[in-house]
Short mmCIF file of C-alpha atoms in Angstrom, two decimals:
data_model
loop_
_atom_site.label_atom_id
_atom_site.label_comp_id
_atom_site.label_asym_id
_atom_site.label_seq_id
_atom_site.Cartn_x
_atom_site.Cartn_y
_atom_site.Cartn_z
CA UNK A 1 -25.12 -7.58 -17.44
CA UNK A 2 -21.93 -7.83 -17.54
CA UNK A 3 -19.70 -11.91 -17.04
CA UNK A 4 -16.58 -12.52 -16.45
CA UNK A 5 -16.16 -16.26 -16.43
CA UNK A 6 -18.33 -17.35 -13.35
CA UNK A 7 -18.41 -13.83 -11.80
CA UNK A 8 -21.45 -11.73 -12.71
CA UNK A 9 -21.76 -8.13 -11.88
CA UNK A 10 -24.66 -6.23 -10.87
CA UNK A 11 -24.35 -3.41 -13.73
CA UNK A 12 -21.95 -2.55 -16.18
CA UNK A 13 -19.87 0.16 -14.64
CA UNK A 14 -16.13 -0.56 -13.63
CA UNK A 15 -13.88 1.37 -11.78
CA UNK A 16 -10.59 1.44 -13.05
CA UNK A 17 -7.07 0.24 -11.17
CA UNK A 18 -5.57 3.94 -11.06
CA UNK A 19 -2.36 3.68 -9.29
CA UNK A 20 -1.96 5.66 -6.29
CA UNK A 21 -6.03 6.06 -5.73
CA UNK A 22 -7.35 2.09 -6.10
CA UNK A 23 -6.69 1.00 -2.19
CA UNK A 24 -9.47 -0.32 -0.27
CA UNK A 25 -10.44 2.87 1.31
CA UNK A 26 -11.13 3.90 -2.21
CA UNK A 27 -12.42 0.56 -3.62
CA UNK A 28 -14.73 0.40 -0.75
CA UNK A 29 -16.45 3.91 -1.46
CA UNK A 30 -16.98 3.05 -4.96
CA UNK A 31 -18.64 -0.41 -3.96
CA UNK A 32 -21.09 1.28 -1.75
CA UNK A 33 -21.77 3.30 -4.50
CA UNK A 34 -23.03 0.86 -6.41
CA UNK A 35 -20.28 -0.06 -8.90
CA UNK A 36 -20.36 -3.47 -11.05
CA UNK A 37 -16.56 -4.45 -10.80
CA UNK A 38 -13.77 -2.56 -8.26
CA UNK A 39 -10.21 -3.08 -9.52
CA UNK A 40 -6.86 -3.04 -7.67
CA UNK A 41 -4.41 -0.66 -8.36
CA UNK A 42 -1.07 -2.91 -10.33
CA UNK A 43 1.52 -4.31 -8.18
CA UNK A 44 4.69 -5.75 -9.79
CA UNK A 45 5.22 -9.16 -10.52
CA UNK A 46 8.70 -9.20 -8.22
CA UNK A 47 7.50 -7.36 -5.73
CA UNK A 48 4.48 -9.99 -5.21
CA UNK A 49 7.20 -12.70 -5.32
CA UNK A 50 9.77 -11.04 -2.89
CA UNK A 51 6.69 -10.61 -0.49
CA UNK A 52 7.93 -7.39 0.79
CA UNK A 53 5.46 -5.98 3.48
CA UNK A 54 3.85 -2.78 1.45
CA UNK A 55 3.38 -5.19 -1.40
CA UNK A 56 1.22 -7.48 0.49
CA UNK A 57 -0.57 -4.71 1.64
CA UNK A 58 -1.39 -3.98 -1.47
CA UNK A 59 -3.20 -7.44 -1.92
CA UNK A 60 -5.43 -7.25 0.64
CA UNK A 61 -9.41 -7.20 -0.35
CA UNK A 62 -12.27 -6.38 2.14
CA UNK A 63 -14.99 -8.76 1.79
CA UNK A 64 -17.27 -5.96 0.89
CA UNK A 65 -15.34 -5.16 -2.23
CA UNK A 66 -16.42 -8.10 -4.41
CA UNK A 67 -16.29 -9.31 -6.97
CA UNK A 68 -12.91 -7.20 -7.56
CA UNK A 69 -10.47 -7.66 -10.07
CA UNK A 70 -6.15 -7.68 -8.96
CA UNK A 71 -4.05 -6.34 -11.53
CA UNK A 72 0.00 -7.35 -11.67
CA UNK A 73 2.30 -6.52 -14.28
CA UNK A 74 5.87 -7.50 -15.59
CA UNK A 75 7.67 -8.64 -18.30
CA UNK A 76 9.31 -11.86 -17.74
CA UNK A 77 6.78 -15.33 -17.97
CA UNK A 78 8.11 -17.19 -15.21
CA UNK A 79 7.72 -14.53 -12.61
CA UNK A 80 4.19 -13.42 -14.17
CA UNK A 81 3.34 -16.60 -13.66
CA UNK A 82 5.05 -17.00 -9.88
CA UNK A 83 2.80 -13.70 -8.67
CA UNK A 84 -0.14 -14.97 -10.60
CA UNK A 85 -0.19 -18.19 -8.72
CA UNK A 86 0.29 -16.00 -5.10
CA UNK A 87 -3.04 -13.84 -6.36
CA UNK A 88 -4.70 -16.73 -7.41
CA UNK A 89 -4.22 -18.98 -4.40
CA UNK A 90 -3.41 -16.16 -1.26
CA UNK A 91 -5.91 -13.58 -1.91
CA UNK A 92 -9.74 -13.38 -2.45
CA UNK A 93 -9.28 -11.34 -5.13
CA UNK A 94 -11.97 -12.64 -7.53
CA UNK A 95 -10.57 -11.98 -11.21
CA UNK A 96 -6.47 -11.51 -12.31
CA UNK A 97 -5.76 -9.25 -14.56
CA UNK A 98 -2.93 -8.26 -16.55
CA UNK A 99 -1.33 -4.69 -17.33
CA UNK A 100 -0.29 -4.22 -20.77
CA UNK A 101 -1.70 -0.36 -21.28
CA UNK A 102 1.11 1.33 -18.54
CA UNK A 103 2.49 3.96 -20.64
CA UNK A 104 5.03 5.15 -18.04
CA UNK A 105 9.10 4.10 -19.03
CA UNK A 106 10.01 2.60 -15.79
CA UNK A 107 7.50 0.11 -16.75
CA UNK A 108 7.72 -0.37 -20.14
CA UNK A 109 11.66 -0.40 -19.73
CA UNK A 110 10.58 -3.69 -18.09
CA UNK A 111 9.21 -5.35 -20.96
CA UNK A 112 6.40 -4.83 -19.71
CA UNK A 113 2.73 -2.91 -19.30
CA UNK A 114 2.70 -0.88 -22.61
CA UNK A 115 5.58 -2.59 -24.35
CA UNK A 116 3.61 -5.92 -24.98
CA UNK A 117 1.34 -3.69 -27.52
CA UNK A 118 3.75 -4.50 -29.82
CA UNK A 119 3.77 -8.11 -30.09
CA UNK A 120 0.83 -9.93 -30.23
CA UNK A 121 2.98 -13.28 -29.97
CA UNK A 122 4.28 -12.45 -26.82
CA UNK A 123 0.57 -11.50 -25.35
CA UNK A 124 -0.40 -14.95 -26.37
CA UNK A 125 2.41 -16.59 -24.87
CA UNK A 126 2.28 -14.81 -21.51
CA UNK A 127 -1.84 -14.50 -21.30
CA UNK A 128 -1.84 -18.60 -22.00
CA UNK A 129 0.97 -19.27 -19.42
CA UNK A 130 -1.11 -17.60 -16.07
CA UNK A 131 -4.44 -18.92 -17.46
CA UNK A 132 -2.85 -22.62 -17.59
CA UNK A 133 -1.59 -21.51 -14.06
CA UNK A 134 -4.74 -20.30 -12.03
CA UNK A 135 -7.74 -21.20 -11.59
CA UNK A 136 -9.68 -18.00 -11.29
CA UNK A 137 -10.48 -15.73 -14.35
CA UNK A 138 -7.99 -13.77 -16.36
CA UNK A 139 -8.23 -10.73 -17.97
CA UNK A 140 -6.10 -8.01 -19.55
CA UNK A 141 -6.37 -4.38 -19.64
CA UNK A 142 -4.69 -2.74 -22.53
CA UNK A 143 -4.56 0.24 -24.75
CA UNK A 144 -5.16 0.70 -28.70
CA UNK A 145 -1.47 0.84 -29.79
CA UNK A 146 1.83 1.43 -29.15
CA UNK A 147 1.50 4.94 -31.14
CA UNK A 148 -0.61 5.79 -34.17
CA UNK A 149 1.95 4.11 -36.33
CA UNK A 150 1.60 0.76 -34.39
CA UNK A 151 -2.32 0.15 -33.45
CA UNK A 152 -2.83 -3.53 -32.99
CA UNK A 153 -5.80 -3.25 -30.63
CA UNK A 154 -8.00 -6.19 -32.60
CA UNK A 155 -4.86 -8.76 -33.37
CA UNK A 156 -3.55 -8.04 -29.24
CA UNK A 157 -7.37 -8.77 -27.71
CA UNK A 158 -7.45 -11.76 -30.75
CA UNK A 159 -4.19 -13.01 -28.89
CA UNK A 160 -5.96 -12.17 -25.40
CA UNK A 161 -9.09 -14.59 -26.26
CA UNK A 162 -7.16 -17.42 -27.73
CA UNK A 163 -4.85 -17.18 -24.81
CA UNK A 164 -7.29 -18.20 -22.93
CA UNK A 165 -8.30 -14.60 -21.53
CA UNK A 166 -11.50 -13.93 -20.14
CA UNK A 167 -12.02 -10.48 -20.89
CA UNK A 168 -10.70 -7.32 -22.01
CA UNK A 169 -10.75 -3.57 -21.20
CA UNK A 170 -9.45 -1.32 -24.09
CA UNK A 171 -8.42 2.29 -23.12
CA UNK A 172 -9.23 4.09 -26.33
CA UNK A 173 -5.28 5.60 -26.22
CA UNK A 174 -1.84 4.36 -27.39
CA UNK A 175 1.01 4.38 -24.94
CA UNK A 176 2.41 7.45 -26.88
CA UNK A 177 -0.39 9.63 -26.07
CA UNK A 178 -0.61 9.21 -22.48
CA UNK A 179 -3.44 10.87 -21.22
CA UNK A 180 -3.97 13.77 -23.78
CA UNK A 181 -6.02 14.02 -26.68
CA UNK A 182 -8.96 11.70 -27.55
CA UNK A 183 -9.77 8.60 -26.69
CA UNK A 184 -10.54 6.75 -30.16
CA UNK A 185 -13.94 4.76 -29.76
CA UNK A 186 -13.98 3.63 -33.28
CA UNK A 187 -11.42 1.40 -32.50
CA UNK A 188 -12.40 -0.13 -29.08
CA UNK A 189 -16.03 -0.94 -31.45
CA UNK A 190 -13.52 -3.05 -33.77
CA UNK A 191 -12.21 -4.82 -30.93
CA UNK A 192 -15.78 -5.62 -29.57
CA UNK A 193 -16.44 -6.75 -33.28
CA UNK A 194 -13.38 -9.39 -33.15
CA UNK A 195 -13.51 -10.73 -30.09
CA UNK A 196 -16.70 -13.19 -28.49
CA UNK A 197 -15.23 -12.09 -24.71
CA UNK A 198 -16.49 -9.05 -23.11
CA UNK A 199 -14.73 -6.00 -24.03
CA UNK A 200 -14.79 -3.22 -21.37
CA UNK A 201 -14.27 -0.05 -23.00
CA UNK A 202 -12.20 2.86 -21.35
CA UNK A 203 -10.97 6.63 -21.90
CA UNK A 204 -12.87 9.70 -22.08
CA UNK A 205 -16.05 9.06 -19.80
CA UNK A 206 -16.31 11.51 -17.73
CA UNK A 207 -19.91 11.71 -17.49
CA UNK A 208 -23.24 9.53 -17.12
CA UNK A 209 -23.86 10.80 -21.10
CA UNK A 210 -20.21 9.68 -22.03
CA UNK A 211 -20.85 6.20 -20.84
CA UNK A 212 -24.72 5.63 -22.70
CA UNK A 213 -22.64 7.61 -25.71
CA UNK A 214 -19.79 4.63 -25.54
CA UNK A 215 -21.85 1.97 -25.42
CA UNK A 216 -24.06 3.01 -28.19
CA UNK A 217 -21.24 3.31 -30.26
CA UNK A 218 -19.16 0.40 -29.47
CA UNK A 219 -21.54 -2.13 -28.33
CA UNK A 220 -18.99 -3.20 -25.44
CA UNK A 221 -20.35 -4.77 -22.24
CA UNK A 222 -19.06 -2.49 -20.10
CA UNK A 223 -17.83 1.17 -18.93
CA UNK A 224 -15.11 1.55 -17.52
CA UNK A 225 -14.36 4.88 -15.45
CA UNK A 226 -11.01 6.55 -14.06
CA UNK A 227 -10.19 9.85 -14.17
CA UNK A 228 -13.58 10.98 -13.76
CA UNK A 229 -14.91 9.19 -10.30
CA UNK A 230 -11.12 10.67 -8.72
CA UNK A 231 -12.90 12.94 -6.06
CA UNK A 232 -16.33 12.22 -7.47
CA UNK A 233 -17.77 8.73 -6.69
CA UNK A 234 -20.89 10.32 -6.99
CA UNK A 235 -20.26 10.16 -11.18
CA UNK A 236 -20.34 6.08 -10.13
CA UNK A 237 -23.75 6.29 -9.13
CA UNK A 238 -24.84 8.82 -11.49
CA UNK A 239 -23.58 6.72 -14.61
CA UNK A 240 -25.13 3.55 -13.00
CA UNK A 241 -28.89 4.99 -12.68
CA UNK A 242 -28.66 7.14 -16.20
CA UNK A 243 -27.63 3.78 -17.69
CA UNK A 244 -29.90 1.95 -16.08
CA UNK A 245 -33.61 4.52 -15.77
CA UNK A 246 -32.26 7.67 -18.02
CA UNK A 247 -32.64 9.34 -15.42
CA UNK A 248 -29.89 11.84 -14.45
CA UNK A 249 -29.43 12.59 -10.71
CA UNK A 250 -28.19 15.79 -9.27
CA UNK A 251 -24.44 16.21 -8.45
CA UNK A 252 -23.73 16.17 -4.71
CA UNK A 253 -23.87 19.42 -2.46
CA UNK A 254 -20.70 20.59 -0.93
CA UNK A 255 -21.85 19.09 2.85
CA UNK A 256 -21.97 15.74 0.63
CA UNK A 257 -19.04 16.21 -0.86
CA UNK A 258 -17.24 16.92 2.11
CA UNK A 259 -18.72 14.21 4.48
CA UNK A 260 -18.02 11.42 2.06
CA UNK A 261 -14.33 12.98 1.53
CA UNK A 262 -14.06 12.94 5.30
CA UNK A 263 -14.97 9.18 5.28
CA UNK A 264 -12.60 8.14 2.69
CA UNK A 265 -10.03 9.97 5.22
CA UNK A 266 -11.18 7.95 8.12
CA UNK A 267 -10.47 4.57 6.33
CA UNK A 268 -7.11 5.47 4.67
CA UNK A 269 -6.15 6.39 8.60
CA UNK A 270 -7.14 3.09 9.47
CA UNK A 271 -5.50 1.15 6.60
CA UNK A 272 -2.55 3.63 6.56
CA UNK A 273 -2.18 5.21 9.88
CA UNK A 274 -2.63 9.05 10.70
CA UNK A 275 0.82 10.21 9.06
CA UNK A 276 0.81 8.33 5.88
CA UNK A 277 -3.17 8.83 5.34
CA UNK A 278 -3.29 13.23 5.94
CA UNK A 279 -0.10 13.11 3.46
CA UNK A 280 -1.76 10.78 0.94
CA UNK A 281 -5.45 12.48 1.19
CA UNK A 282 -4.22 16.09 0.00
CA UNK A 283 -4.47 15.02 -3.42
CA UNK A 284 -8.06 13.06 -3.07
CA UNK A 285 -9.01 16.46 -1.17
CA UNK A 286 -8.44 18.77 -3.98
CA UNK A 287 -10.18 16.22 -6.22
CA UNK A 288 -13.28 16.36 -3.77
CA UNK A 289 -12.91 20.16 -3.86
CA UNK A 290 -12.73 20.46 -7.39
CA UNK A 291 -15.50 23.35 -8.37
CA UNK A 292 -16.89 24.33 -4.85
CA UNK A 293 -16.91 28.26 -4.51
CA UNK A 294 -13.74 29.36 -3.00
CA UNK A 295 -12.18 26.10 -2.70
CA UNK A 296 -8.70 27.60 -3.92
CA UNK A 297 -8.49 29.42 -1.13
CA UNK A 298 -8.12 26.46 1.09
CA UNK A 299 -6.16 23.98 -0.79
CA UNK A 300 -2.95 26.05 0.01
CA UNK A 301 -3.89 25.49 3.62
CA UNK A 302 -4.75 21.92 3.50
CA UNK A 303 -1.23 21.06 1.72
CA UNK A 304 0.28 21.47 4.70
CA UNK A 305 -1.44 20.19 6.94
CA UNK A 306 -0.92 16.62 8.83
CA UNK A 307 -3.35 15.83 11.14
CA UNK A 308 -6.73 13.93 10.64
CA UNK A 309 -8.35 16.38 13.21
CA UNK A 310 -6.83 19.78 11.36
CA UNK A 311 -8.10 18.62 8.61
CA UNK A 312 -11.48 18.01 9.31
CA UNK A 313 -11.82 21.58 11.23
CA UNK A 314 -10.76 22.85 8.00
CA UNK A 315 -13.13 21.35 6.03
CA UNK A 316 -15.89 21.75 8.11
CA UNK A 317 -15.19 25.61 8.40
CA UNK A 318 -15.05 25.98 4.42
CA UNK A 319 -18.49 24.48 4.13
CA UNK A 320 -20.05 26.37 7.06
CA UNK A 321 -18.76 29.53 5.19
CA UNK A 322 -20.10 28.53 2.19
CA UNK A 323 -23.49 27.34 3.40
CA UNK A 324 -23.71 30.99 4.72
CA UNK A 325 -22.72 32.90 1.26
CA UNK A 326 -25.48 30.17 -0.45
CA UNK A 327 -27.79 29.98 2.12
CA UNK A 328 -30.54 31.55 -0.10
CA UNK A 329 -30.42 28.31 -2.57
CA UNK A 330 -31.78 25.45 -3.07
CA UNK A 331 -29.82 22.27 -1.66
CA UNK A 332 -29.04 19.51 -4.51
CA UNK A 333 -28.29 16.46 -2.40
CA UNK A 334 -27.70 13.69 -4.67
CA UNK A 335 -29.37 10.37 -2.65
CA UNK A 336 -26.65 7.72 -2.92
CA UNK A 337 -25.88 4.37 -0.99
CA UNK A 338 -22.96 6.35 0.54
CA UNK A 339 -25.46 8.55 2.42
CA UNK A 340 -25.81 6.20 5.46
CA UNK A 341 -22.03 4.59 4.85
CA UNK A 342 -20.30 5.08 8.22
#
């Protein structure tokens, strides 16, 4: 299984810190569906400092999400190490990790996310100062390179471990690349090769076979998922039992699909508020509707809309409508922990 320092997970599957989907409402679905290690989508280093009200929002962990892992970035040591200390000693966040994969400019402007790729010196220097600082585990989440012409994946997680690090998750991508193309395993199996610390290896999963595939291949201690649970939790569970029996459950019917979607709803209202949540779960909803027959039909309507209870009628129309055009098949309910999750 997979260890990070003192904290043990149950399985190997991770859910990555997406920003914009990793709150708690989030984090919490993809605990009760069974995943190893939640993490926290980044806040900035300043912003943690400052201690402005949205940012320590954005620190808060249920109980029921652990172990999970709190990301922060920035570029500068001493307030790295400022925000560090806040996580460390103010939350119950149970492992701190550090962006250095954020390709976007406003970050990397920064010195920081992305731009430390560069300098394996400076990864040392700033890993070493929050480990010396905390007392709960670090880690670092980081991509391959820079660009093709500057791929220091092994030297940077090298620097990560004799910083003091406690782990490392390698998205298979250099900044320049965003999210397009492929994610290069090969490299992410050198890593795991260089380092004696877990490697968690990222980029391209985007199925139960994808994460057995990546683990063959790169011998890494864990999987870490993104893109592919956004509007599917279910591929969570899925990965976790293939990995675990080979066996390779069902996807979810649409009344699934839509309940669990619904739920996730519910708790952003109640972390967010009615306003902020109906804005914020159009772009979960499309993910949950993502493939259901005639879903494009409705995602026009539910744009617009900005009320919990609109919303549900909505969705609870679209599935009535489509249990009625499918009512002569077979139902493919994929049994989860989520089923009885209230």
């Amino acid at each position: 299984m997979l260890k990070i320092g003192g904290i043990e997970m149950k399985n190997q599957v991770v859910l990555a810190p997406m920003a914009g989907v990793c709150n708690p409402a989030f984090r919490l679905i993809a605990k009760e569906f069974g995943t190893g290690l939640v993490c926290a989508e980044m806040v900035s280093d300043k912003a943690i400092i400052h201690g402005n009200k949205r940012t320590r929002e954005m620190l808060f962990v249920d109980e029921r999400e652990k172990p999970l892992s709190l990301q922060i970035f920035g570029g500068d040591r001493e307030s790295l190490v400022k925000a560090a200390k806040v996580v460390d000693q103010e939350t119950n966040a149970d492992i701190i990790d550090i962006n250095m994969g954020c390709p976007v400019p406003k970050v990397t402007k920064c010195d920081a996310g992305a731009r430390w790729l560069l300098d394996p010196n400076k990864i040392y220097e700033m890993v070493s100062s929050v480990v010396e600082s905390v007392s709960k585990p670090v880690t670092v989440k980081m991509r391959i390179g820079w660009d093709s012409e500057h791929i220091y994946a092994v030297e940077n997680a090298r620097a990560v471990e004799r910083a003091g690090g406690q782990a490392v998750s390698v998205h298979g991508r250099t900044r320049e690349q965003l999210y397009t193309g492929h994610a290069n395993w090969d490299i992410i199996k050198e890593v795991k090769e260089a380092v004696s610390i877990p490697v968690i290896g990222n980029g391209d999963v985007a199925s139960p076979e994808d994460a057995r595939r990546m683990l063959d291949l790169t011998h890494c201690d864990g999987v870490m998922i993104g893109r592919g649970a956004l509007g599917n939790p279910w591929m969570l569970y899925r990965t976790i039992e293939y990995l675990q029996s080979g066996e390779l459950l069902p996807d979810p019917s649409p009344e699934e699909k839509i309940r669990i979607a619904i739920l996730h709803m519910d708790r952003l209202v109640a972390l967010k508020g009615e306003a902020v949540a109906v804005r914020e779960m159009r772009k979960h909803l499309a993910w949950y509707l993502k493939g259901l027959k005639g879903s494009a039909r409705i995602k026009d309507v539910i744009m617009e809309e900005t009320k919990r209870d609109d919303m549900v009628r909505i969705l609870d129309q679209f599935v009535s409508q489509l249990h009625m055009v499918d009512n002569d098949e077979p139902s493919t309910i994929a049994t989860s922990p989520a089923a009885v999750a209230q």
